[in-house]
Tab-separated table of C-alpha atoms in Angstrom:
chain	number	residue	atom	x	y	z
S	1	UNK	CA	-18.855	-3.362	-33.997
S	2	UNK	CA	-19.708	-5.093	-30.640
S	3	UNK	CA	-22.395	-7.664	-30.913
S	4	UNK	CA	-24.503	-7.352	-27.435
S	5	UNK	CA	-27.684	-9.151	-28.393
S	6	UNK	CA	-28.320	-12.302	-30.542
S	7	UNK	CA	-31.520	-12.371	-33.077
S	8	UNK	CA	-34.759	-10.056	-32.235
S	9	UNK	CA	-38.263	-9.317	-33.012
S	10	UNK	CA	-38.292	-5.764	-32.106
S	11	UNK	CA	-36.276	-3.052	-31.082
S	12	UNK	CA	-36.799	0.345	-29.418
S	13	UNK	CA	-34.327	3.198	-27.507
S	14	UNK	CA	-34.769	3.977	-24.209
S	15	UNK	CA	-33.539	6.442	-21.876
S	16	UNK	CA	-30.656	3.884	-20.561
S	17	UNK	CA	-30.029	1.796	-23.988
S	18	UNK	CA	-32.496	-0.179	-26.145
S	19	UNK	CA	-35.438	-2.695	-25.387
S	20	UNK	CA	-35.996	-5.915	-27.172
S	21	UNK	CA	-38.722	-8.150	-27.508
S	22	UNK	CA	-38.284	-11.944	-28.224
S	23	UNK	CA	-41.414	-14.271	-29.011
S	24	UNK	CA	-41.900	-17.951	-28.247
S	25	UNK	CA	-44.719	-20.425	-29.645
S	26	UNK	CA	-45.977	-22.243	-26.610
S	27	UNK	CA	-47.601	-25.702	-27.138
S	28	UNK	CA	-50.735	-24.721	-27.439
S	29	UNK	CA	-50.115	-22.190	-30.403
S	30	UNK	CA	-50.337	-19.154	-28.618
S	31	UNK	CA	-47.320	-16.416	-28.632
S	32	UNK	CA	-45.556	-15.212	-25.600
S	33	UNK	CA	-43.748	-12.153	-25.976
S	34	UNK	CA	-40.677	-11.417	-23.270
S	35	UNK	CA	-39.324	-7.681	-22.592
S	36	UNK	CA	-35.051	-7.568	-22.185
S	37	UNK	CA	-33.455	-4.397	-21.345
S	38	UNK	CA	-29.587	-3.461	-22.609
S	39	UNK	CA	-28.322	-0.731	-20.545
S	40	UNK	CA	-25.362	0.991	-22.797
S	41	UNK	CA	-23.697	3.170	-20.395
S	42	UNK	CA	-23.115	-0.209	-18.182
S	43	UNK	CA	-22.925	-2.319	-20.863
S	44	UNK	CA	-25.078	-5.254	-19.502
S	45	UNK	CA	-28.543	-6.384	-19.347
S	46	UNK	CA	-31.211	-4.843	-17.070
S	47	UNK	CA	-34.438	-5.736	-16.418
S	48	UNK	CA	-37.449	-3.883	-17.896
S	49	UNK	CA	-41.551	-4.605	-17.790
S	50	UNK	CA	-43.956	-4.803	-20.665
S	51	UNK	CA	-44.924	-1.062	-19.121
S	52	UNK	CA	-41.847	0.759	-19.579
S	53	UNK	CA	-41.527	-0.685	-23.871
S	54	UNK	CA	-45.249	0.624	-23.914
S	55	UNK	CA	-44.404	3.791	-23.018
S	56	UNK	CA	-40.888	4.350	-24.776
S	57	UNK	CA	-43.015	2.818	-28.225
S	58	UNK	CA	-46.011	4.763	-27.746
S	59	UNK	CA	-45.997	7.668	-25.120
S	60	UNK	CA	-47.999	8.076	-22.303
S	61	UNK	CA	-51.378	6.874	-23.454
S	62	UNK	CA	-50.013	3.790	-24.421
S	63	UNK	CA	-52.348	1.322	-22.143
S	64	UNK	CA	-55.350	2.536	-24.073
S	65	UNK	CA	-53.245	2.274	-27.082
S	66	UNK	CA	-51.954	-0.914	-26.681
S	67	UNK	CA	-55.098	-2.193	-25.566
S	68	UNK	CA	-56.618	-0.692	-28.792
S	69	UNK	CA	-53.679	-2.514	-31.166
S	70	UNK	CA	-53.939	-5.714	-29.155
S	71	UNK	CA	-50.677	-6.836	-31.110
S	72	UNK	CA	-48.186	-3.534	-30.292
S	73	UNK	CA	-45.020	-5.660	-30.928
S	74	UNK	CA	-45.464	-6.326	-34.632
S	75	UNK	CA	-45.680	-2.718	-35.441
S	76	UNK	CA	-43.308	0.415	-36.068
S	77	UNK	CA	-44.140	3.648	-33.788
S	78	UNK	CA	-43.412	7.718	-34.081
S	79	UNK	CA	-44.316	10.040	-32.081
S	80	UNK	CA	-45.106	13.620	-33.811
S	81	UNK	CA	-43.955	16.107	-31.010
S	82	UNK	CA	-44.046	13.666	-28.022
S	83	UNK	CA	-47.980	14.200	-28.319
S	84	UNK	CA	-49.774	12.083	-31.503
S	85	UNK	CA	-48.360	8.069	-31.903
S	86	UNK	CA	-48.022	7.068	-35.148
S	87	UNK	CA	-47.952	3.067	-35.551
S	88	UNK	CA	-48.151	1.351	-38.871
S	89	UNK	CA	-48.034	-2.598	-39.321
S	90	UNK	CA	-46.309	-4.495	-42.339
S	91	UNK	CA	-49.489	-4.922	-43.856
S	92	UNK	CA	-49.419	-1.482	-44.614
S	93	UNK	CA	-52.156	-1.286	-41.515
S	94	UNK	CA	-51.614	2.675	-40.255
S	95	UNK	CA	-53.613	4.715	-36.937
S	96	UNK	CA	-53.008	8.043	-35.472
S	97	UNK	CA	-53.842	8.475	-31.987
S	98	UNK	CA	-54.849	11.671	-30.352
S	99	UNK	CA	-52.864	12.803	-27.512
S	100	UNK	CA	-55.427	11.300	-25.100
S	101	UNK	CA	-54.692	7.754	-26.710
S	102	UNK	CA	-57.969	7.599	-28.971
S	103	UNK	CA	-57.903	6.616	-32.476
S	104	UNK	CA	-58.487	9.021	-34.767
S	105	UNK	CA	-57.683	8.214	-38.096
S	106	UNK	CA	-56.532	4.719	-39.601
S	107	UNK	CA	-56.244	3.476	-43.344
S	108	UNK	CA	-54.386	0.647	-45.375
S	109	UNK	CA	-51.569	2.982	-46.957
S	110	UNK	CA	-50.585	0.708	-50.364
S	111	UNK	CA	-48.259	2.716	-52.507
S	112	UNK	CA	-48.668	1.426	-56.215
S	113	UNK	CA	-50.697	-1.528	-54.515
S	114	UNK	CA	-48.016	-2.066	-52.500
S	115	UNK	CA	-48.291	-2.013	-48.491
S	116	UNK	CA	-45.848	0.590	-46.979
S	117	UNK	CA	-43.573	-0.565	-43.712
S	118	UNK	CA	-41.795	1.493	-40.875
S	119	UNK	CA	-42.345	5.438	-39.657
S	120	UNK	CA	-40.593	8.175	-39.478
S	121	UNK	CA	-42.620	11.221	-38.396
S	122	UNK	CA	-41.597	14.912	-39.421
S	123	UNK	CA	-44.236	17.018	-38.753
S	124	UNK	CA	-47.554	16.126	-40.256
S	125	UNK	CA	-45.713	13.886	-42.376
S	126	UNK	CA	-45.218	10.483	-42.517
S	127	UNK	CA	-41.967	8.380	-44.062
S	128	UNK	CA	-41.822	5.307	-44.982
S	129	UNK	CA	-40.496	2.508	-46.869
S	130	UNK	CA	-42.122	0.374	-49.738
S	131	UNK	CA	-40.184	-3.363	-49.884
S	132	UNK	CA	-41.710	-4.308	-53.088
S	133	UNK	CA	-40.998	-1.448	-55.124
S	134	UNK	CA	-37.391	-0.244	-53.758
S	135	UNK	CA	-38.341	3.062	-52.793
S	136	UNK	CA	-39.013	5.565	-49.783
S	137	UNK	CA	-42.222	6.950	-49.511
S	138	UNK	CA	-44.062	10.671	-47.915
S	139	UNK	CA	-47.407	10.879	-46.618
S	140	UNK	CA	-49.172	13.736	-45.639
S	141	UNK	CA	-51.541	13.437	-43.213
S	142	UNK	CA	-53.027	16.944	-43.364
S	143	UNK	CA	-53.669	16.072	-47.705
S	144	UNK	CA	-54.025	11.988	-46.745
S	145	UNK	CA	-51.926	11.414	-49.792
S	146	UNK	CA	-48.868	10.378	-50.938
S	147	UNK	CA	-46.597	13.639	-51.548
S	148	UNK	CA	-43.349	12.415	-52.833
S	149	UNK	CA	-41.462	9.014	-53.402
S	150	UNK	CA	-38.146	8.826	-53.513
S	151	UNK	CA	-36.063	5.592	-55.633
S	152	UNK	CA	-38.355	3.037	-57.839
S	153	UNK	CA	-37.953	-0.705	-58.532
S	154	UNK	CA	-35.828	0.695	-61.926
S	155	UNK	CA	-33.271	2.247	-59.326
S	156	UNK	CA	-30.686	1.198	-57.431
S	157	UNK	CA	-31.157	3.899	-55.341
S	158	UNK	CA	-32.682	1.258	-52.019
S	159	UNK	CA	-32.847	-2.363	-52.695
S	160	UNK	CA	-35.519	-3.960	-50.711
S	161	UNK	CA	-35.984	-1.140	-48.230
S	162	UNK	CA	-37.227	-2.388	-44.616
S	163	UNK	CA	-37.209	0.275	-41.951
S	164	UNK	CA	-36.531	4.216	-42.036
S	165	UNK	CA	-35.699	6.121	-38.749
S	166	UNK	CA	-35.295	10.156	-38.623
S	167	UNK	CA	-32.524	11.962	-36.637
S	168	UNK	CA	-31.708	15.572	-37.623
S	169	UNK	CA	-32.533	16.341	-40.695
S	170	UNK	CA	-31.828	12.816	-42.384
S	171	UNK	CA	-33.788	9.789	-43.064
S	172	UNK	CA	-31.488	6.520	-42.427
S	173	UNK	CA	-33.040	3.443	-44.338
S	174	UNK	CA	-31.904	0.184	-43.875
S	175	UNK	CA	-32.228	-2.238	-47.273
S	176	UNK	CA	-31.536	-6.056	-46.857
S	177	UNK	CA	-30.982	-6.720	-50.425
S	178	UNK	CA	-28.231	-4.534	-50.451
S	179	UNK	CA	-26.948	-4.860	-46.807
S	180	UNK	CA	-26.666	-1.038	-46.589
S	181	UNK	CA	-28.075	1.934	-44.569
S	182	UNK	CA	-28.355	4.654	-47.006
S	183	UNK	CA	-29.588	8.491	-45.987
S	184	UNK	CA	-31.303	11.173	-47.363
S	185	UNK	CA	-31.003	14.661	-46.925
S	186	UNK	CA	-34.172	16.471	-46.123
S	187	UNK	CA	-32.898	19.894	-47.324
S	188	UNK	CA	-31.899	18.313	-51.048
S	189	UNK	CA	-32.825	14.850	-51.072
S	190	UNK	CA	-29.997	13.634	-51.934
S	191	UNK	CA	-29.428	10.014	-51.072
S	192	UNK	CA	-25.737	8.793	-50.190
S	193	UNK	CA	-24.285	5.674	-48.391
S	194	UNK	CA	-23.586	5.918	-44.345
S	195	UNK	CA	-22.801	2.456	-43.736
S	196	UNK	CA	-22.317	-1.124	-44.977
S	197	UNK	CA	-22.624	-4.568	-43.706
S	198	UNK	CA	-22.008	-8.135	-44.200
S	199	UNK	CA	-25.277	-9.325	-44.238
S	200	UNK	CA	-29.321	-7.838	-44.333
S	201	UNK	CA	-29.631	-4.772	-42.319
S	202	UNK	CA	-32.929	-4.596	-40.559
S	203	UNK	CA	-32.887	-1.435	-38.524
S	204	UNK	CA	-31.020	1.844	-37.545
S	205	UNK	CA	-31.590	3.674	-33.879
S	206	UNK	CA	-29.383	5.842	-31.669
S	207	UNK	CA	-29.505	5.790	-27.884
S	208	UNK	CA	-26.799	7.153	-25.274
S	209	UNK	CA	-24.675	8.816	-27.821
S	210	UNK	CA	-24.801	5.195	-29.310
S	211	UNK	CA	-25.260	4.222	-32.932
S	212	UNK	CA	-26.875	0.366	-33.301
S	213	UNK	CA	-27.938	-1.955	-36.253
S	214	UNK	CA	-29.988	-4.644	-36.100
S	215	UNK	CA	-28.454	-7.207	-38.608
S	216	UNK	CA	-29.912	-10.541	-39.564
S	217	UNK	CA	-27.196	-12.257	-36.802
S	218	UNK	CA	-28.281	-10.065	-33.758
S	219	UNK	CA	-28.146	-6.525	-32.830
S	220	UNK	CA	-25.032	-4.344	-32.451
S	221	UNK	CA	-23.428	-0.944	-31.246
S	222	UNK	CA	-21.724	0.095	-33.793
């Protein structure tokens, strides 16, 4: 692994690597959010505006959208087919937006009365993870229901499950109790390990032919 960033709030691919966010309390309690760029072919830093993470996070609506969120950093994003953006906040806050960047659907999505986390669009349906009761989660949002769940807090299946990203036809969720990113199939469901760290796992993305983890100490390529 090659550490190439030190400790995050967010972050995204992009056509030339990743972009990260980093926050800083200024005096008078307000939050400043900066926009770092980590070009992977070069392997070094490049600059990058507040424009280009809007658009890589949220397509190319994504000044009425972000204008619409207000806070677009604390969120996870999907896109279904590079047309509707999915974003859905750790509160278990979820919107769609139409193609035109209009709301047009939102909801508190609590599985079991617990608020769901990260996105991971396939189709009209939604994944995502449940922290507080150790399992994945499907939405449909033709039915607006849950379809399926997959692990419980009685399995050992995901412990404390964080953030789920799709590539393929596999789900790649990252648990910090367990310090592993674990997949599952989409064809069987079958859930295996794919890899395993040294300390909480936060997130899984590819970008560049690149595999990277975001661990508790910074973010890596792996």
């Amino acid at each position: 692994m090659q550490k190439i960033v030190g400790s995050v709030f967010d972050v995204i691919a992009f056509s030339n690597g990743i972009i990260y966010t980093k926050q800083k309390v200024l005096e008078n309690g307000s939050v400043k959010v900066n926009f770092y760029g980590y070009d992977i072919k070069r392997m070094q830093n490049t600059p990058v505006t507040k424009s280009v993470y809007l658009l890589n996070k949220f397509g190319s609506e994504y000044k009425k959208i972000a204008e619409r969120l207000g806070d677009y950093v604390s969120c996870a994003a999907d896109l279904i087919q590079q047309r509707q953006a999915v974003v859905v906040y750790p509160s278990g806050e979820t919107g769609l937006f139409s193609p035109d960047g209009d709301m047009i659907w939102s909801s508190d999505l609590l599985y079991h009365d617990a608020a769901i986390n990260g996105v991971a669009c396939d189709g009209r349906q939604l994944w995502s993870v449940v922290p507080e009761r150790n399992c994945v989660v499907c939405y449909s949002l033709s039915h607006k229901k849950f379809s399926m769940r997959i692990g419980s807090e009685d399995s050992d299946s995901f412990q404390r499950p964080v953030s789920v990203s799709k590539y393929n036809d596999e789900l790649f969720v990252c648990n910090a109790d367990s310090r592993k990113v674990r997949t599952i199939n989409l064809k069987d469901y079958s859930v295996n390990d794919f890899r395993i760290f040294d300390e909480p796992v936060y997130k899984y993305l590819r970008s560049c032919g690149k595999e990277i983890a975001v661990l508790e100490s910074g973010v890596y390529i792996l």
